[in-house]
Tab-separated table of C-alpha atoms and ligand atoms in Angstrom:
chain	number	residue	atom	x	y	z
P	8	MET	CA	6.654	4.224	-33.523
P	9	ALA	CA	8.047	2.286	-30.604
P	10	SER	CA	8.813	-1.383	-31.051
P	11	SER	CA	7.867	-3.816	-28.508
P	12	ASN	CA	11.303	-3.947	-26.816
P	13	VAL	CA	11.147	-0.297	-25.832
P	14	GLN	CA	7.807	-0.779	-24.175
P	15	ALA	CA	7.334	-1.740	-20.526
P	16	PRO	CA	6.599	-5.581	-20.302
P	17	LYS	CA	2.997	-6.718	-20.162
P	18	GLY	CA	1.402	-6.231	-16.839
P	19	THR	CA	3.721	-3.438	-15.746
P	20	VAL	CA	3.253	0.259	-15.794
P	21	ASP	CA	5.553	3.177	-15.570
P	22	MET	CA	4.577	5.228	-12.496
P	23	LEU	CA	4.908	8.616	-14.097
P	24	PRO	CA	5.324	11.761	-11.961
P	25	ALA	CA	1.540	12.554	-11.554
P	26	THR	CA	1.020	9.053	-10.166
P	27	ALA	CA	4.398	8.633	-8.485
P	28	ARG	CA	3.634	11.923	-6.457
P	29	VAL	CA	0.404	10.339	-5.253
P	30	TRP	CA	2.266	7.102	-4.260
P	31	GLU	CA	4.742	9.242	-2.306
P	32	HIS	CA	1.853	11.201	-0.697
P	33	LEU	CA	0.220	7.970	0.332
P	34	GLN	CA	3.641	6.746	1.836
P	35	ARG	CA	3.713	9.963	3.807
P	36	VAL	CA	0.237	9.544	5.086
P	37	ALA	CA	1.196	5.955	6.022
P	38	GLN	CA	4.464	6.890	7.738
P	39	LYS	CA	2.736	9.618	9.769
P	40	MET	CA	-0.053	7.333	10.824
P	41	PHE	CA	2.216	4.186	11.494
P	42	SER	CA	4.544	6.261	13.589
P	43	LEU	CA	1.544	7.104	15.967
P	44	TYR	CA	1.111	3.371	16.354
P	45	GLY	CA	4.746	2.580	17.163
P	46	TYR	CA	5.779	1.112	13.849
P	47	GLU	CA	9.263	1.396	12.356
P	48	PRO	CA	10.242	1.104	8.743
P	49	VAL	CA	12.064	-2.093	7.352
P	50	TYR	CA	13.424	-2.782	3.956
P	51	THR	CA	13.942	-6.483	2.761
P	52	PRO	CA	15.413	-7.553	-0.563
P	53	ILE	CA	12.962	-7.650	-3.534
P	54	PHE	CA	13.878	-11.225	-4.098
P	55	GLU	CA	14.334	-14.129	-1.661
P	56	HIS	CA	15.242	-17.760	-1.743
P	57	THR	CA	12.093	-19.467	-3.385
P	58	ASP	CA	11.805	-21.489	-0.283
P	59	VAL	CA	10.911	-18.508	1.754
P	60	PHE	CA	7.673	-18.093	-0.073
P	61	VAL	CA	6.957	-21.810	-0.651
P	62	ARG	CA	7.287	-22.492	3.157
P	63	GLY	CA	5.589	-19.310	4.175
P	64	ILE	CA	2.752	-18.888	1.737
P	65	GLY	CA	1.958	-22.545	1.117
P	66	GLU	CA	2.296	-24.825	-1.874
P	67	ALA	CA	-1.301	-25.104	-2.451
P	68	THR	CA	-1.945	-21.480	-3.016
P	69	ASP	CA	-2.348	-19.791	-6.363
P	70	ILE	CA	0.586	-17.461	-5.566
P	71	VAL	CA	3.112	-20.250	-5.078
P	72	GLY	CA	1.416	-22.635	-7.625
P	73	LYS	CA	1.066	-20.218	-10.518
P	74	GLU	CA	2.115	-16.693	-10.019
P	75	MET	CA	5.683	-16.468	-8.742
P	76	TYR	CA	8.548	-14.963	-10.720
P	77	THR	CA	11.148	-17.560	-10.154
P	78	PHE	CA	14.643	-17.665	-11.626
P	79	LEU	CA	18.039	-19.285	-11.147
P	80	ASP	CA	20.839	-16.953	-10.314
P	81	LYS	CA	24.417	-17.346	-11.801
P	82	GLY	CA	25.798	-19.087	-8.648
P	83	ASN	CA	27.481	-22.482	-8.809
P	84	PRO	CA	25.241	-24.452	-8.143
P	85	PRO	CA	22.587	-21.838	-9.111
P	86	ARG	CA	20.118	-20.965	-6.483
P	87	SER	CA	16.448	-20.523	-7.062
P	88	LEU	CA	15.238	-17.032	-6.262
P	89	THR	CA	11.900	-15.485	-6.434
P	90	LEU	CA	10.658	-11.883	-6.711
P	91	ARG	CA	8.576	-11.191	-3.725
P	92	PRO	CA	4.791	-11.762	-4.403
P	93	GLU	CA	3.774	-10.401	-1.028
P	94	GLY	CA	5.496	-8.711	2.028
P	95	THR	CA	4.838	-10.821	5.086
P	96	ALA	CA	7.060	-13.896	4.239
P	97	SER	CA	10.151	-11.708	3.884
P	98	ILE	CA	9.474	-9.690	6.952
P	99	VAL	CA	9.076	-12.692	9.220
P	100	ARG	CA	12.258	-14.205	7.561
P	101	ALA	CA	14.163	-11.071	8.404
P	102	ALA	CA	12.716	-10.824	11.947
P	103	LEU	CA	13.888	-14.390	12.633
P	104	GLU	CA	17.290	-14.003	10.947
P	105	HIS	CA	18.106	-10.816	12.973
P	106	GLY	CA	16.397	-11.910	16.153
P	107	LEU	CA	13.986	-8.947	16.281
P	108	THR	CA	11.562	-10.937	18.448
P	109	ALA	CA	14.150	-12.873	20.512
P	110	ASN	CA	13.608	-12.960	24.352
P	111	GLY	CA	9.883	-12.376	23.774
P	112	GLN	CA	10.182	-8.696	22.694
P	113	GLY	CA	7.668	-7.438	20.106
P	114	ALA	CA	8.445	-5.831	16.900
P	115	LYS	CA	6.240	-3.421	14.791
P	116	LEU	CA	7.512	-3.043	11.359
P	117	TYR	CA	6.103	-1.422	8.074
P	118	TYR	CA	7.207	-1.554	4.523
P	119	ALA	CA	6.335	0.051	1.091
P	120	GLY	CA	7.386	-1.139	-2.228
P	121	PRO	CA	6.803	-3.189	-5.333
P	122	MET	CA	5.497	-6.926	-5.332
P	123	PHE	CA	5.410	-9.157	-8.337
P	124	ARG	CA	2.867	-11.857	-9.467
P	125	TYR	CA	2.266	-13.416	-12.798
P	126	GLU	CA	-1.512	-12.825	-13.181
P	127	ARG	CA	-3.815	-11.636	-15.948
P	128	PRO	CA	-3.473	-7.875	-15.879
P	129	GLN	CA	-6.731	-6.055	-15.318
P	130	ALA	CA	-7.924	-2.788	-13.862
P	131	GLY	CA	-5.984	-2.170	-10.542
P	132	ARG	CA	-4.143	-5.499	-10.883
P	133	GLN	CA	-0.678	-5.483	-12.480
P	134	ARG	CA	2.259	-7.917	-12.500
P	135	GLN	CA	4.429	-5.509	-10.664
P	136	PHE	CA	2.117	-3.711	-8.110
P	137	TRP	CA	2.743	-1.573	-5.186
P	138	GLN	CA	1.889	-2.311	-1.502
P	139	ILE	CA	2.250	-0.681	1.776
P	140	GLY	CA	1.919	-3.043	4.758
P	141	VAL	CA	2.532	-3.453	8.516
P	142	GLU	CA	3.493	-6.475	10.711
P	143	ALA	CA	3.181	-6.690	14.446
P	144	LEU	CA	5.388	-9.646	15.676
P	145	GLY	CA	5.406	-11.199	19.197
P	146	MET	CA	1.916	-10.092	20.256
P	147	ALA	CA	-0.820	-12.741	21.084
P	148	GLU	CA	-3.452	-10.587	22.849
P	149	ALA	CA	-6.724	-9.694	21.001
P	150	SER	CA	-5.998	-6.090	21.585
P	151	ALA	CA	-3.208	-6.349	19.090
P	152	ASP	CA	-5.708	-7.700	16.485
P	153	ALA	CA	-8.040	-4.687	17.220
P	154	GLU	CA	-5.149	-2.149	17.158
P	155	VAL	CA	-3.958	-3.504	13.725
P	156	ILE	CA	-7.421	-3.569	12.413
P	157	ALA	CA	-7.997	0.116	13.788
P	158	LEU	CA	-4.800	1.187	11.977
P	159	LEU	CA	-5.943	-0.140	8.737
P	160	VAL	CA	-9.354	1.692	8.958
P	161	ARG	CA	-7.744	4.888	10.077
P	162	PHE	CA	-4.958	4.719	7.354
P	163	PHE	CA	-7.770	4.519	4.767
P	164	GLU	CA	-9.638	7.399	6.365
P	165	ALA	CA	-6.500	9.397	6.308
P	166	THR	CA	-6.055	8.819	2.610
P	167	GLY	CA	-9.390	10.500	2.139
P	168	ILE	CA	-11.575	7.529	1.378
P	169	PRO	CA	-14.942	8.370	3.083
P	170	HIS	CA	-16.176	6.211	5.842
P	171	ASP	CA	-19.509	5.455	4.293
P	172	ARG	CA	-17.580	4.024	1.230
P	173	MET	CA	-15.765	1.371	3.237
P	174	ARG	CA	-16.827	-1.989	4.760
P	175	LEU	CA	-14.810	-3.824	7.275
P	176	LEU	CA	-15.165	-7.533	7.138
P	177	ILE	CA	-13.813	-9.738	9.908
P	178	ASN	CA	-13.676	-13.438	10.677
P	179	SER	CA	-11.745	-16.083	12.601
P	180	MET	CA	-9.919	-18.908	10.784
P	181	GLY	CA	-9.334	-21.009	13.957
P	182	ASP	CA	-5.969	-22.554	14.833
P	183	ASP	CA	-4.119	-25.756	14.852
P	184	VAL	CA	-6.554	-27.070	17.354
P	185	CYS	CA	-9.888	-26.540	15.567
P	186	ARG	CA	-9.116	-25.942	11.895
P	187	PRO	CA	-7.846	-29.435	10.932
P	188	ASP	CA	-11.274	-30.848	12.028
P	189	TYR	CA	-12.961	-28.024	10.154
P	190	ARG	CA	-10.836	-28.578	6.986
P	191	ALA	CA	-11.845	-32.193	7.034
P	192	LYS	CA	-15.506	-31.320	7.206
P	193	ILE	CA	-15.183	-28.994	4.296
P	194	ALA	CA	-13.338	-31.492	2.339
P	195	ALA	CA	-16.285	-33.905	2.954
P	196	TYR	CA	-18.723	-31.224	2.084
P	197	ILE	CA	-16.812	-30.600	-1.204
P	198	HIS	CA	-16.837	-34.300	-2.069
P	199	ALA	CA	-20.536	-34.527	-1.151
P	200	HIS	CA	-21.431	-31.679	-3.691
P	201	ALA	CA	-18.552	-32.409	-6.237
P	202	SER	CA	-21.123	-32.735	-9.083
P	203	VAL	CA	-22.256	-29.150	-8.741
P	204	LEU	CA	-18.814	-27.610	-7.910
P	205	CYS	CA	-16.188	-26.651	-10.476
P	206	GLU	CA	-13.196	-28.963	-11.153
P	207	GLU	CA	-10.860	-26.625	-9.389
P	208	CYS	CA	-12.851	-26.711	-6.150
P	209	GLY	CA	-12.929	-30.441	-6.546
P	210	ARG	CA	-9.169	-30.438	-6.420
P	211	ARG	CA	-9.156	-27.945	-3.569
P	212	ALA	CA	-10.764	-30.770	-1.399
P	213	GLU	CA	-7.351	-32.436	-1.361
P	214	THR	CA	-5.048	-29.415	-1.261
P	215	ASN	CA	-6.809	-26.369	0.303
P	216	PRO	CA	-10.413	-26.933	0.854
P	217	LEU	CA	-11.135	-23.501	2.477
P	218	ARG	CA	-10.173	-21.916	-0.805
P	219	ALA	CA	-13.500	-23.065	-2.203
P	220	PHE	CA	-15.140	-20.225	-0.247
P	221	ASP	CA	-13.134	-17.850	-2.466
P	222	CYS	CA	-14.101	-19.344	-5.769
P	223	LYS	CA	-15.284	-16.830	-8.330
P	224	ASN	CA	-17.600	-19.420	-9.907
P	225	PRO	CA	-21.176	-18.315	-9.004
P	226	GLY	CA	-22.398	-21.978	-8.774
P	227	CYS	CA	-19.637	-22.805	-6.314
P	228	HIS	CA	-20.350	-19.600	-4.313
P	229	SER	CA	-24.007	-20.598	-3.690
P	230	VAL	CA	-23.158	-24.214	-2.785
P	231	MET	CA	-20.392	-22.963	-0.396
P	232	ALA	CA	-22.861	-20.485	1.189
P	233	SER	CA	-24.633	-23.571	2.873
P	234	ALA	CA	-21.296	-25.216	3.985
P	235	PRO	CA	-20.577	-25.585	7.665
P	236	LEU	CA	-19.173	-22.387	9.154
P	237	LEU	CA	-15.777	-22.368	11.131
P	238	ARG	CA	-17.458	-19.760	13.449
P	239	ASP	CA	-19.543	-22.563	14.684
P	240	GLU	CA	-16.506	-25.025	15.095
P	241	LEU	CA	-14.020	-22.757	16.818
P	242	CYS	CA	-12.267	-24.297	19.916
P	243	ASP	CA	-12.920	-22.429	23.126
P	244	GLU	CA	-9.559	-20.449	23.049
P	245	CYS	CA	-10.296	-19.238	19.346
P	246	ALA	CA	-13.869	-18.284	20.287
P	247	THR	CA	-12.705	-16.275	23.356
P	248	HIS	CA	-9.963	-14.513	21.290
P	249	TYR	CA	-12.520	-13.871	18.541
P	250	GLY	CA	-14.938	-12.485	20.927
P	251	ALA	CA	-12.382	-10.246	22.676
P	252	VAL	CA	-11.255	-8.859	19.219
P	253	LYS	CA	-14.909	-7.760	18.511
P	254	ALA	CA	-15.345	-6.298	21.978
P	255	TYR	CA	-12.168	-4.061	21.469
P	256	LEU	CA	-13.464	-2.945	18.122
P	257	ASP	CA	-16.840	-2.172	19.578
P	258	HIS	CA	-15.023	-0.219	22.378
P	259	LEU	CA	-13.318	1.782	19.667
P	260	GLY	CA	-16.413	2.363	17.883
P	261	ILE	CA	-15.171	0.728	14.692
P	262	ALA	CA	-18.047	-0.752	12.648
P	263	TYR	CA	-17.473	-4.231	11.184
P	264	GLU	CA	-19.391	-7.019	9.693
P	265	GLU	CA	-18.772	-10.603	10.383
P	266	ASP	CA	-18.201	-12.647	7.162
P	267	PRO	CA	-17.848	-16.295	7.962
P	268	SER	CA	-16.877	-17.002	4.470
P	269	LEU	CA	-13.882	-14.687	4.665
P	270	VAL	CA	-10.860	-17.026	4.486
P	271	ARG	CA	-8.222	-15.106	2.612
P	272	GLY	CA	-6.007	-16.989	0.293
P	273	LEU	CA	-2.868	-17.572	2.116
P	274	ASP	CA	-2.231	-20.753	4.278
P	275	TYR	CA	-0.478	-18.879	6.969
P	276	TYR	CA	-3.387	-17.178	8.539
P	277	THR	CA	-4.662	-18.224	12.003
P	278	ARG	CA	-7.758	-16.885	13.977
P	279	THR	CA	-8.339	-13.282	13.011
P	280	VAL	CA	-8.712	-12.351	9.274
P	281	PHE	CA	-10.038	-8.989	7.962
P	282	GLU	CA	-10.556	-7.210	4.730
P	283	VAL	CA	-11.770	-3.722	3.873
P	284	GLN	CA	-13.819	-3.280	0.885
P	285	ALA	CA	-14.556	-0.132	-0.985
P	286	SER	CA	-17.844	0.742	-2.920
P	287	GLY	CA	-17.699	1.549	-6.566
P	288	LEU	CA	-15.003	-0.999	-7.583
P	289	GLY	CA	-17.288	-3.913	-8.788
P	290	ALA	CA	-16.436	-7.525	-7.877
P	291	GLN	CA	-12.771	-6.734	-7.066
P	292	ASN	CA	-13.648	-4.421	-4.305
P	293	ALA	CA	-11.027	-5.452	-1.646
P	294	ILE	CA	-8.692	-2.496	-0.944
P	295	GLY	CA	-6.698	-4.060	1.827
P	296	GLY	CA	-6.575	-6.827	4.403
P	297	GLY	CA	-4.688	-9.123	6.516
P	298	GLY	CA	-4.801	-11.341	9.536
P	299	ARG	CA	-2.946	-13.191	12.271
P	300	TYR	CA	-0.267	-15.897	11.403
P	301	ASP	CA	0.868	-17.296	14.754
P	302	ARG	CA	2.631	-20.319	13.161
P	303	LEU	CA	4.456	-18.657	10.478
P	304	MET	CA	7.674	-18.088	12.413
P	305	GLU	CA	7.860	-21.710	13.362
P	306	GLN	CA	7.678	-22.648	9.756
P	307	TYR	CA	10.906	-21.026	9.325
P	308	GLY	CA	12.360	-22.917	12.175
P	309	GLY	CA	11.899	-20.166	14.768
P	310	ALA	CA	10.500	-20.290	18.241
P	311	PRO	CA	6.767	-19.947	18.240
P	312	THR	CA	6.011	-16.285	17.816
P	313	PRO	CA	2.663	-14.772	17.051
P	314	GLY	CA	2.344	-12.231	14.415
P	315	LEU	CA	-0.298	-10.378	12.464
P	316	GLY	CA	-0.399	-7.748	9.826
P	317	TRP	CA	-2.055	-6.331	6.727
P	318	ALA	CA	-1.295	-4.955	3.310
P	319	VAL	CA	-2.852	-2.509	1.028
P	320	GLY	CA	-2.570	-2.198	-2.709
P	321	PHE	CA	-1.633	1.198	-4.133
P	322	GLU	CA	-3.450	0.709	-7.405
P	323	ARG	CA	-6.577	-0.294	-5.653
P	324	ILE	CA	-6.482	2.757	-3.331
P	325	LEU	CA	-6.207	4.882	-6.393
P	326	LEU	CA	-9.370	3.297	-7.950
P	327	ALA	CA	-11.218	3.592	-4.591
P	328	LEU	CA	-10.270	7.340	-4.373
P	329	LYS	CA	-11.256	7.909	-8.005
P	330	ALA	CA	-14.594	6.166	-7.365
P	331	ALA	CA	-15.216	8.333	-4.429
P	332	GLY	CA	-14.310	11.538	-6.381
P	333	ILE	CA	-11.389	12.276	-4.140
P	334	GLU	CA	-8.426	14.259	-5.397
P	335	VAL	CA	-5.279	13.632	-3.666
P	336	PRO	CA	-3.753	16.891	-2.391
P	337	VAL	CA	-0.215	17.024	-3.925
P	338	ARG	CA	1.940	20.142	-3.602
P	339	PRO	CA	2.521	22.061	-6.947
P	340	VAL	CA	5.753	21.295	-8.696
P	341	ALA	CA	6.710	25.060	-8.194
P	342	GLU	CA	5.133	27.414	-5.595
P	343	VAL	CA	7.040	30.316	-7.117
P	344	PHE	CA	8.346	30.871	-10.545
P	345	VAL	CA	11.127	33.444	-10.896
P	346	ALA	CA	10.879	35.002	-14.385
P	347	ARG	CA	13.582	37.150	-15.773
P	348	ALA	CA	12.508	40.025	-18.128
P	349	VAL	CA	15.819	40.094	-20.021
P	350	PRO	CA	18.910	37.700	-20.147
P	351	GLU	CA	21.061	40.299	-18.493
P	352	VAL	CA	19.485	39.757	-15.050
P	353	ALA	CA	19.871	35.897	-15.193
P	354	GLY	CA	22.419	35.966	-12.342
P	355	ASP	CA	20.156	38.050	-10.010
P	356	ALA	CA	17.056	35.928	-10.837
P	357	PHE	CA	19.141	32.812	-10.107
P	358	LEU	CA	20.277	34.072	-6.779
P	359	ILE	CA	16.677	34.997	-5.834
P	360	THR	CA	15.572	31.570	-6.735
P	361	ASP	CA	18.278	29.941	-4.702
P	362	SER	CA	17.352	31.997	-1.765
P	363	LEU	CA	13.764	31.062	-1.931
P	364	ARG	CA	14.697	27.349	-2.149
P	365	ARG	CA	17.061	27.640	0.955
P	366	ALA	CA	14.089	29.323	2.747
P	367	GLY	CA	12.007	26.127	2.111
P	368	VAL	CA	9.892	27.347	-0.906
P	369	ALA	CA	9.607	25.208	-4.078
P	370	ALA	CA	10.912	27.679	-6.590
P	371	GLU	CA	11.656	27.195	-10.338
P	372	ILE	CA	13.380	29.219	-12.958
P	373	ASP	CA	13.762	28.932	-16.687
P	374	HIS	CA	16.919	27.343	-18.166
P	375	GLN	CA	15.725	27.457	-21.818
P	376	ALA	CA	16.060	31.205	-22.656
P	377	ARG	CA	12.219	31.480	-22.984
P	378	SER	CA	10.330	34.863	-23.535
P	379	LEU	CA	8.685	36.333	-20.461
P	380	LYS	CA	5.337	35.206	-21.882
P	381	SER	CA	6.628	31.560	-22.096
P	382	GLN	CA	7.933	31.713	-18.518
P	383	PHE	CA	4.435	32.815	-17.426
P	384	LYS	CA	3.024	29.759	-19.251
P	385	SER	CA	5.588	27.574	-17.502
P	386	ALA	CA	4.705	28.947	-14.181
P	387	ASP	CA	1.018	28.096	-14.919
P	388	ARG	CA	1.762	24.576	-15.943
P	389	LEU	CA	3.840	23.970	-12.884
P	390	GLY	CA	1.004	25.348	-10.488
P	391	ALA	CA	3.052	28.263	-9.272
P	392	ARG	CA	0.924	30.425	-7.137
P	393	PHE	CA	3.353	33.359	-7.501
P	394	VAL	CA	5.549	34.705	-10.431
P	395	VAL	CA	8.460	37.019	-9.364
P	396	VAL	CA	9.405	39.202	-12.337
P	397	VAL	CA	13.051	40.360	-12.270
P	398	GLY	CA	14.228	42.986	-14.653
P	399	PRO	CA	16.841	45.838	-14.831
P	400	ASP	CA	14.434	48.249	-13.139
P	401	GLU	CA	13.816	45.739	-10.356
P	402	ILE	CA	17.499	45.247	-9.692
P	403	ALA	CA	18.049	48.918	-9.757
P	404	THR	CA	15.402	49.745	-7.270
P	405	GLY	CA	15.837	46.638	-5.151
P	406	GLN	CA	12.199	45.646	-5.587
P	407	VAL	CA	10.697	42.912	-7.537
P	408	THR	CA	7.199	42.534	-9.025
P	409	VAL	CA	5.352	39.658	-7.383
P	410	ARG	CA	2.145	38.476	-9.356
P	411	ASP	CA	-0.347	36.397	-7.568
P	412	MET	CA	-1.412	34.059	-10.086
P	413	THR	CA	-4.648	33.071	-8.312
P	414	ALA	CA	-5.741	36.562	-7.311
P	415	GLY	CA	-4.493	38.269	-10.507
P	416	THR	CA	-2.925	41.013	-8.448
P	417	GLU	CA	0.640	42.351	-8.404
P	418	SER	CA	2.668	44.004	-5.748
P	419	ARG	CA	6.184	45.433	-5.441
P	420	VAL	CA	8.413	43.575	-2.782
P	421	GLU	CA	11.900	44.493	-1.462
P	422	ILE	CA	14.162	41.785	-2.616
P	423	ARG	CA	15.609	41.524	0.932
P	424	ASP	CA	12.054	40.861	2.287
P	425	LEU	CA	11.024	38.436	-0.599
P	426	ASP	CA	11.484	35.176	1.161
P	427	THR	CA	9.592	36.012	4.225
P	428	THR	CA	6.873	37.816	2.234
P	429	ILE	CA	6.347	34.784	-0.024
P	430	ILE	CA	6.425	32.391	2.906
P	431	ASP	CA	3.600	34.487	4.660
P	432	ARG	CA	1.573	34.725	1.704
P	433	LEU	CA	1.955	30.936	0.897
P	434	ARG	CA	1.390	29.508	4.295
P	435	GLY	CA	-0.447	32.284	5.971
L	526	ZN	ZN1	-15.205	-23.502	-7.705
L	527	ZN	ZN1	-8.974	-22.967	17.801
């Protein structure tokens, strides 16, 4: 049996073809949807200077405090590098470094790839996990918030998750004008209820009081349910912005629920935050979310530049699709299998296969000298709709036998018409 050093590290999984094809399918769905909204792809390094995440995400967060994969490289002196635990910090760093939002222009970017967090592995949560996300930089208006939220909802719809199994939650986290006062209020509230809150929440009063709303401890949850709400403490500008976001969503007919306790874990969020939850996933039911981060660019030393975005987790979408009983449509490995009756026609069969492939048909052929019966089994396993049988008679008459594996019927087709006939039958 395999010893431990030939197994994938704890908290990681090999994305084998059956799953990897679904991941590629979701990326295609995303690309198609994102392009309708004006987003362009961007690829940033998988690791960054550690400081990018410490400054961007915030020292008091679980991610920076406990979950980052940080290492020293071999430089002299060695530099501290970190595997990216999320996408936004890297994208904002890249946008600043390359001036993508210079002169007040906006940038709409999307990414897809692995993220890394040292967490306790559980269903739908791995230490290397896969995310797709968007970032809209340079746009301050509430219509941008509504557009980004609409894109999230419509992306999920396009993946096949039924409307009635999703809930969209929204909230406003205020800004530098109103949030400091509110944070102080929550810190005071935590102190006043310290005896009934968990120790962690007690510490949060000093570091990141709003995180107490996220505490998984049921006792904390019920105490925090009575805490003052930021919704009631927003400054005029934040209240106006939040009202406008809701009005735009109403306008688009996108249903949402206001959740004043939705604060999302990262320090960089300002104003609008949102989350989509899917039913059938238990307590860990968030499948995607994001928000506005108008101060993040400044934290890297850039000019004040508004921004907002969201990320969705591949593993969680898979769970949501499974819970909804949705099969992701993936093309079969082979649409056509070209079987040869005898080895002597291998060259002809090879040529027919090549011609089908060049015509855009996924065609497969045997390379293992299998019997005709075994070749039919392979065709079945690969999901081929048609098997083209090539033998000496076929070559002599210029006609091959085409078996429709679904209908169980057979027909003779002129070799020179084979490509178009197959395409008509497959796509017709
Ligand atoms: Zn707590
Ligand atoms: Zn405000």
